[in-house]
CSV table of C-alpha atoms and ligand atoms in Angstrom, one decimal:
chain,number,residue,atom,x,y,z
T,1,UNK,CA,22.5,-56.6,173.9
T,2,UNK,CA,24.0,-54.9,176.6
T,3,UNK,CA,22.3,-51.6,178.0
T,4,UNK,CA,23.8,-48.6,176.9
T,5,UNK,CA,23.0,-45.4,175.2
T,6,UNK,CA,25.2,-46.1,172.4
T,7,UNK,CA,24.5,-48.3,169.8
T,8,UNK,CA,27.3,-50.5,168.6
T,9,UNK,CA,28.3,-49.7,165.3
T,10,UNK,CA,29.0,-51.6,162.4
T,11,UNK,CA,33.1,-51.5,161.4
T,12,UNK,CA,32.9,-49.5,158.4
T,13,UNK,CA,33.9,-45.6,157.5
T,14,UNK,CA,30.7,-46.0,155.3
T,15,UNK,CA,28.8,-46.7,159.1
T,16,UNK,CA,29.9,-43.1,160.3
T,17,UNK,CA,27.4,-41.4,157.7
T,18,UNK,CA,24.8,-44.2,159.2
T,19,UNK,CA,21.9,-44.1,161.3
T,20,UNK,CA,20.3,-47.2,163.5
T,21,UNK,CA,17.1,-47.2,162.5
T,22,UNK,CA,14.6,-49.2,164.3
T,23,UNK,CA,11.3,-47.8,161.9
T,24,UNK,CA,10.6,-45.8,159.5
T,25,UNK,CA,6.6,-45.5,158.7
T,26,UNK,CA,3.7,-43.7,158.0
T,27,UNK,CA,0.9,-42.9,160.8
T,28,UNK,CA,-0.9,-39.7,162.2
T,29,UNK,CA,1.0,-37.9,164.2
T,30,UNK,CA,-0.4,-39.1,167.7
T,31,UNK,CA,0.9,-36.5,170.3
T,32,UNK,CA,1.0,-32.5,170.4
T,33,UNK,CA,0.0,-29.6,168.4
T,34,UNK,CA,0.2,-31.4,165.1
T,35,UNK,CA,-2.1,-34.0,166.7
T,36,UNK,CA,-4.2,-35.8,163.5
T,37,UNK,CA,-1.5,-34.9,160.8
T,38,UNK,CA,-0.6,-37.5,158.3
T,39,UNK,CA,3.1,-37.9,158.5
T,40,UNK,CA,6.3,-40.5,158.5
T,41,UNK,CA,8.2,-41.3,161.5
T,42,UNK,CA,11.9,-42.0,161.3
T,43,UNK,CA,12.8,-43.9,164.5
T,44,UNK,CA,16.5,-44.2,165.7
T,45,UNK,CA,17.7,-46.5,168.1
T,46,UNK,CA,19.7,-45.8,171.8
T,47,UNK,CA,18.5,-43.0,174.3
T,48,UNK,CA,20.7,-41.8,177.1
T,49,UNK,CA,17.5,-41.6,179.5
T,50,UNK,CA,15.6,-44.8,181.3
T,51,UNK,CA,12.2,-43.6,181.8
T,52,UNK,CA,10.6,-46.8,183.6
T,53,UNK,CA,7.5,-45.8,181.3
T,54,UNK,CA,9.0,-45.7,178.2
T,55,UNK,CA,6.6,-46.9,174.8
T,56,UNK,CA,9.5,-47.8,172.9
T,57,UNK,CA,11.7,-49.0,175.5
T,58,UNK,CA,13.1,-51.8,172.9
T,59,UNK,CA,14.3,-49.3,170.8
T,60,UNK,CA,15.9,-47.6,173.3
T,61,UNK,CA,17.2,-49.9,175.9
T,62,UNK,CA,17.7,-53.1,173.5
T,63,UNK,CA,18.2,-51.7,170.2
T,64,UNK,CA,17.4,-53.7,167.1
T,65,UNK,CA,17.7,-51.9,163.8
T,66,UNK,CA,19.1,-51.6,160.2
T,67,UNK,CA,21.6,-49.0,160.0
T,68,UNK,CA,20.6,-46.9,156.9
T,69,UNK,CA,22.6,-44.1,155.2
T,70,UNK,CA,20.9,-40.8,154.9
T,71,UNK,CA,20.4,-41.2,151.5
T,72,UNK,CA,18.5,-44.6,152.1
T,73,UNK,CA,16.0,-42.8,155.0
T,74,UNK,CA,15.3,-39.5,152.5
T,75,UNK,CA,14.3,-42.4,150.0
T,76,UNK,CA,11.9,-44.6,151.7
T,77,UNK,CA,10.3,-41.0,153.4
T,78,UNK,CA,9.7,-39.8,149.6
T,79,UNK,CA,8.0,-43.1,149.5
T,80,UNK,CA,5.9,-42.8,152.0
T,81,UNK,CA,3.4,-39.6,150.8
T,82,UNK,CA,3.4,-37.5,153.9
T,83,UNK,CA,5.1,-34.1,154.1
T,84,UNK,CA,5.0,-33.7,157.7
T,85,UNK,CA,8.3,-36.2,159.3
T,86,UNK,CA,8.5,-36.8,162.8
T,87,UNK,CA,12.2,-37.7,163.9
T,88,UNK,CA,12.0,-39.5,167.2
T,89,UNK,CA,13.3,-42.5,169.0
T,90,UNK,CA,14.9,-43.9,171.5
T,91,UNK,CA,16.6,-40.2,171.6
T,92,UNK,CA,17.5,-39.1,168.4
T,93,UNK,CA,20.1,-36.2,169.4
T,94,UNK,CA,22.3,-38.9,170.9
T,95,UNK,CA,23.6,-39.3,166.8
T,96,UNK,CA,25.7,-36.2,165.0
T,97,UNK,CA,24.4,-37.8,162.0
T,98,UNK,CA,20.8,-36.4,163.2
T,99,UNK,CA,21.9,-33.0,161.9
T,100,UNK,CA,22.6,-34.4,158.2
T,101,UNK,CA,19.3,-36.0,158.1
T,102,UNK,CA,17.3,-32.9,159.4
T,103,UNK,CA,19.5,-31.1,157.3
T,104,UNK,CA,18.2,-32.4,153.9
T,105,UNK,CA,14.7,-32.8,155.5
T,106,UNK,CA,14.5,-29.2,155.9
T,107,UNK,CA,13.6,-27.3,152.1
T,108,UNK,CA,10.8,-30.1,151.4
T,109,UNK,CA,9.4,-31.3,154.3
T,110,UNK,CA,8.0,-29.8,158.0
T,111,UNK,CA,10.5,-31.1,160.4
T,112,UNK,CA,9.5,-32.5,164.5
T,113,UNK,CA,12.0,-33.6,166.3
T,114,UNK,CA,11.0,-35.7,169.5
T,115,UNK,CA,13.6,-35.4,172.4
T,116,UNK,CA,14.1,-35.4,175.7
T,117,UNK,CA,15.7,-32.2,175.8
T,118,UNK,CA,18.7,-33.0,177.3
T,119,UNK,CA,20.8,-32.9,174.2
T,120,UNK,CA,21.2,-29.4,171.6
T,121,UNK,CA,21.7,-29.4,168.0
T,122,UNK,CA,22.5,-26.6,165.1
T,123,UNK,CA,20.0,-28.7,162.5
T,124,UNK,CA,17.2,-27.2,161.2
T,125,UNK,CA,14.1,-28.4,163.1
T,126,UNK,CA,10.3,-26.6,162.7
T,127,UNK,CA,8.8,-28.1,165.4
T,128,UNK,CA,10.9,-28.9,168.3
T,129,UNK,CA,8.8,-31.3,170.4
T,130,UNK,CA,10.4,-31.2,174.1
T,131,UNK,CA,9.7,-33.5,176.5
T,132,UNK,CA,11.5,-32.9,179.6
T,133,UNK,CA,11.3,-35.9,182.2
T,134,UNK,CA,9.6,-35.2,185.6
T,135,UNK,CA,10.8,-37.6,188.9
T,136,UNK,CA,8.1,-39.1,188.3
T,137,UNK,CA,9.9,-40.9,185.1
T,138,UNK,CA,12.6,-42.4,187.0
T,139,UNK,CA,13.2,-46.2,187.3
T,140,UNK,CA,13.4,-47.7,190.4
T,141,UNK,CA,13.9,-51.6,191.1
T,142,UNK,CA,10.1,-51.9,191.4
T,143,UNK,CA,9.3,-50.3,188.6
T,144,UNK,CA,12.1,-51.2,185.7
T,145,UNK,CA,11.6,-52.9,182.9
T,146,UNK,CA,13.4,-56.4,182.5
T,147,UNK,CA,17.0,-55.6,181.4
T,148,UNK,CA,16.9,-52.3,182.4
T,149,UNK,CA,19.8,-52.2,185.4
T,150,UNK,CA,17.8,-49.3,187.9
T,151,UNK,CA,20.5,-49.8,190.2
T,152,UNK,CA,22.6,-48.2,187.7
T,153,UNK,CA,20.2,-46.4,185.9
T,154,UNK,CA,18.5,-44.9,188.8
T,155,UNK,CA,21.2,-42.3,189.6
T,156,UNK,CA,22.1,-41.5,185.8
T,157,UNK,CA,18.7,-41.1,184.8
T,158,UNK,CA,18.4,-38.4,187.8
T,159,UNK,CA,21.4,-36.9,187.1
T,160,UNK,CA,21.1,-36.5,183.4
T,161,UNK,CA,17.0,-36.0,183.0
T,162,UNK,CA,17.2,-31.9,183.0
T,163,UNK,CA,19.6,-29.9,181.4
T,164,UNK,CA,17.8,-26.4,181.2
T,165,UNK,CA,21.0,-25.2,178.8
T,166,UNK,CA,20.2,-27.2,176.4
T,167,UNK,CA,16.3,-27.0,177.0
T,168,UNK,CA,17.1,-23.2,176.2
T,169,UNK,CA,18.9,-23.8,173.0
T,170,UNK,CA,16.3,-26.0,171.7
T,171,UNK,CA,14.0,-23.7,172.3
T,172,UNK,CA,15.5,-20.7,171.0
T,173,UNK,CA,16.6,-22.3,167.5
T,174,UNK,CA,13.3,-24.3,166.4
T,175,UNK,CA,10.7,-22.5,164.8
T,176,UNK,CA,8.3,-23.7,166.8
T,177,UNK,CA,8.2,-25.2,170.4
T,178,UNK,CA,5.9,-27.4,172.7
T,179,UNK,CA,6.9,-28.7,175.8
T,180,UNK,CA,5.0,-32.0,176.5
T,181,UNK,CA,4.8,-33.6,179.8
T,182,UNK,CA,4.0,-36.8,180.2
T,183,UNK,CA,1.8,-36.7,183.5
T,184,UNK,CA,1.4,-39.6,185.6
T,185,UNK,CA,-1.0,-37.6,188.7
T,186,UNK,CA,-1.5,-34.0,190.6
T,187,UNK,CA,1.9,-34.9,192.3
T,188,UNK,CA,3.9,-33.8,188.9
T,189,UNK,CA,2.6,-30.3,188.9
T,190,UNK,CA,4.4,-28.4,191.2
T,191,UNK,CA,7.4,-29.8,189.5
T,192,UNK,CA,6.3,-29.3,185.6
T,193,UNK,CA,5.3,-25.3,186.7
T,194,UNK,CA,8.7,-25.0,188.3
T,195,UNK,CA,10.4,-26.1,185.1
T,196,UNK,CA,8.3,-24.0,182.5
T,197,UNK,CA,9.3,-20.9,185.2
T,198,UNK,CA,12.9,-22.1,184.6
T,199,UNK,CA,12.7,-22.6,180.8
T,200,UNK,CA,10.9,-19.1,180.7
T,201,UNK,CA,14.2,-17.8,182.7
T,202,UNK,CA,16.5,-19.0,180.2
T,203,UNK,CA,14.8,-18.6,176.9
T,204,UNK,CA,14.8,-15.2,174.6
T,205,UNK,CA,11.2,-17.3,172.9
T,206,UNK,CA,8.2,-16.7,174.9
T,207,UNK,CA,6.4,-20.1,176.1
T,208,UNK,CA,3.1,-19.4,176.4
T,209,UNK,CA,0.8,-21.7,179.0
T,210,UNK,CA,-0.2,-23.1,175.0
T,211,UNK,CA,2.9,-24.4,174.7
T,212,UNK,CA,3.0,-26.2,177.3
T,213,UNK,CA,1.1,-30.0,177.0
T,214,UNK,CA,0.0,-32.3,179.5
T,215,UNK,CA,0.3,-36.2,178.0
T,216,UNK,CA,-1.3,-38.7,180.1
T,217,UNK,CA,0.9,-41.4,181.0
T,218,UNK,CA,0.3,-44.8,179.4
T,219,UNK,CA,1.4,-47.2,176.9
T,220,UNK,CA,-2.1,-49.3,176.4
T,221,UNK,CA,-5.2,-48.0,175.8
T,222,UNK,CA,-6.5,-49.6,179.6
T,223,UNK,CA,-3.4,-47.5,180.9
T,224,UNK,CA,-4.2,-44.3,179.3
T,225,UNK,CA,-8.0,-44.8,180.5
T,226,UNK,CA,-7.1,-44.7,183.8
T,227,UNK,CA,-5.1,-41.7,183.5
T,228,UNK,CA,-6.6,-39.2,180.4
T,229,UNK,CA,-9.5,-37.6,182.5
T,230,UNK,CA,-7.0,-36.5,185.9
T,231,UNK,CA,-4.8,-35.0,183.5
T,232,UNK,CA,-7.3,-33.3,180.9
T,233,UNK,CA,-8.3,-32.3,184.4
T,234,UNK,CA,-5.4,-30.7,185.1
T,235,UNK,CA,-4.8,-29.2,182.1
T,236,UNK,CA,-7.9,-27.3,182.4
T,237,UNK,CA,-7.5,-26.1,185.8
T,238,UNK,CA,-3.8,-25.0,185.6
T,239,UNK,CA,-4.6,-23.5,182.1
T,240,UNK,CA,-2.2,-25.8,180.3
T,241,UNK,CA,-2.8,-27.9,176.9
T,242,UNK,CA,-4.2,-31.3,177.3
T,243,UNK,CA,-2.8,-34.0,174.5
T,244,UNK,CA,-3.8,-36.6,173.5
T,245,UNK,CA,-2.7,-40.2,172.5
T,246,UNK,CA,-4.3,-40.3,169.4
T,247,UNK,CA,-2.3,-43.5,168.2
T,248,UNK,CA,-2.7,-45.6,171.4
T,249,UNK,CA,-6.4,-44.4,171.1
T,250,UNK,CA,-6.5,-46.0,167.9
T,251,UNK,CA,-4.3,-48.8,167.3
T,252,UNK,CA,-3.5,-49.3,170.7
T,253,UNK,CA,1.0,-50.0,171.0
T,254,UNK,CA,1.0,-51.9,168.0
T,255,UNK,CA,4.4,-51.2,166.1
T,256,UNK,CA,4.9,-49.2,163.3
T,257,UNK,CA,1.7,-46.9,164.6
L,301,SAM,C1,9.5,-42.7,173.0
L,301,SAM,S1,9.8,-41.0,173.2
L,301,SAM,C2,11.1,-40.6,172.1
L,301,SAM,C3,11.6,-39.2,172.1
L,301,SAM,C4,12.4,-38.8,173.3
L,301,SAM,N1,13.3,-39.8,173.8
L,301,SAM,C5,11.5,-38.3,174.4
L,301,SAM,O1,11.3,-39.0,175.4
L,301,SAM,O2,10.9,-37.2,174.2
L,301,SAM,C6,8.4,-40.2,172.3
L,301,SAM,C7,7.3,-39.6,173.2
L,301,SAM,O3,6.7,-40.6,173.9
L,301,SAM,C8,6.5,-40.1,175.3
L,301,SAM,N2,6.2,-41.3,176.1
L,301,SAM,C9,7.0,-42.4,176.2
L,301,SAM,N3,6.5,-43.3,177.0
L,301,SAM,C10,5.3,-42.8,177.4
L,301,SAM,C11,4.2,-43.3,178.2
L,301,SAM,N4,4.2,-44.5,178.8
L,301,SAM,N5,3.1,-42.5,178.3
L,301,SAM,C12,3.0,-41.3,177.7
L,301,SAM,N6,4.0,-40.8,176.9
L,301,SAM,C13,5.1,-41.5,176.8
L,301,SAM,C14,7.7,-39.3,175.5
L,301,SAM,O4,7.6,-38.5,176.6
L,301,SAM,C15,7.9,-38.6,174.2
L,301,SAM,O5,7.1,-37.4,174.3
L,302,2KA,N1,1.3,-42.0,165.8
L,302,2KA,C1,2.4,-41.7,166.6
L,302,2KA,N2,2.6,-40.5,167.0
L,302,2KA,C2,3.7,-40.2,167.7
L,302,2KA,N3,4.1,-39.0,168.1
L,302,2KA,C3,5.3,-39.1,168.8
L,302,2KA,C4,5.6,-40.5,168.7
L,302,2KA,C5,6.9,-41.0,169.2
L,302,2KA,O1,7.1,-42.2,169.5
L,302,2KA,O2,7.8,-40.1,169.3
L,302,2KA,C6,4.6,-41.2,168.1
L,302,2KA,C7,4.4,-42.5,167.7
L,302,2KA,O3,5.1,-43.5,168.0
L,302,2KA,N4,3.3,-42.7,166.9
L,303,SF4,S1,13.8,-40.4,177.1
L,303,SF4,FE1,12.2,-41.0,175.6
L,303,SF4,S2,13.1,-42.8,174.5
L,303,SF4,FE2,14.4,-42.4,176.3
L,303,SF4,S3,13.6,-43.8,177.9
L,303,SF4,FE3,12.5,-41.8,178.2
L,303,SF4,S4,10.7,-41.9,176.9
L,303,SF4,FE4,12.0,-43.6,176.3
L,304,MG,MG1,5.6,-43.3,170.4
């Protein structure tokens, strides 16, 4: 499948009120202030970033998935018993029909919405989950996952990583906001404390230093115990939120966790 931020779609007017979906399950929520809560995970496919990092690079860079109406996703999530949904990807504000989904989420369930923050959107969301990408997060042709294209990707992962308009609307329209770094050393702070300045200049919501989470980088648990203590580290002494990775702690990158 070729890499693109787009997935194709399948040739039906029935397909435009579809979503890819690449899985839909229930865990704990692994990541952020809702850290422990039992809730279902929607997960569309396509992301118009290439973080060389990524956990879910398949789903975003070589998307497989079913394409489900809205309908179908509200009824397997009423199957599943949690009341807490996570809608997360790949980027899930790449697809208008997002908003319908979030949209009928909204009077029964508590709504996050992983992005990347590059990308707005009028839907209803409780918990906007932001996670702006640092430098740090951008592919080069050492570091790339197979199939990714750096050469390409390099530039338009740059160019497109921070858009502070639309990191201002998301965080003026959720109810609630956290901005989650994912934090690969001390060399992404002065970076992460310019940007929370920034958001803070365009934003009527006040970030507090709460709201602002340091994630260790790392899609294993070996990975994430090389990283976790530097960045709890740094949480503490810049007076920022550490996060865990309560799923990767647990069932390490197994899918559907
Ligand atoms: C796969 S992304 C999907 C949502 C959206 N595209 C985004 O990046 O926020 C879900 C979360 O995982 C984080 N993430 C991805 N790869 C990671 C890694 N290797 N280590 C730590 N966090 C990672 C992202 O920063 C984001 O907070
Ligand atoms: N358990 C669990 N918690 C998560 N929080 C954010 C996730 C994501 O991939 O967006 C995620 C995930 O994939 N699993
Ligand atoms: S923005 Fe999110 S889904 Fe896209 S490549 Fe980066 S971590 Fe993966
Ligand atoms: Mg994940």
């Amino acid at each position: 499948m070729p890499v693109s931020d787009s997935v194709s779609r399948p040739d039906t007017d029935a397909a435009s009120e579809r979503l890819p979906i690449n899985e839909l399950f229930a865990s704990l929520q692994g990541e952020g202030k809702l850290s422990g809560v039992s809730s279902t995970f929607v997960r569309t496919s396509g992301c118009n970033l290439r973080c060389w990092f990524c956990d879910s690079y398949h789903t975003s860079w070589e998307p497989t998935h079913a394409w489900m109406s809205v309908d179908e996703i509200l009824a397997e999530v009423r199957d599943l018993d949690p009341d807490h949904v996570v809608v997360t990807g790949g980027e899930p504000l790449i697809h208008d029909e997002v908003s319908a989904l979030l949209d009928r989420l909204a009077d029964d369930y508590h709504t996050t919405v992983e992005t990347n923050g590059t990308l707005e959107t009028d839907a209803p969301v409780d918990l906007a989950s932001i996670s702006p990408k640092l430098a740090s997060s951008t592919p080069t042709a050492e570091n790339a996952p197979e199939g990714s294209e750096p050469g390409v990707w390099t530039e338009q992962h740059e160019s497109r990583r921070i858009d502070l308009e639309s990191l201002a609307s998301l965080a003026d329209h959720a109810e609630e906001v956290q901005l989650k770094f994912v934090v690969t050393g001390r060399d992404d702070l002065p970076e992460i404390e310019s940007l929370v300045d920034d958001v803070r200049g365009v934003t009527a919501r006040e970030i507090r230093d709460t709201d602002v989470l340091l994630m260790p980088e790392g899609q294993t648990r070996e990975e994430l115990a090389r990283t976790r203590t530097e960045v709890a580290d740094l949480a503490a002494e810049f007076g920022y939120r550490y996060t865990p990775r309560l799923h990767v702690d647990l069932w390490n990158d197994a899918p559907e966790t």
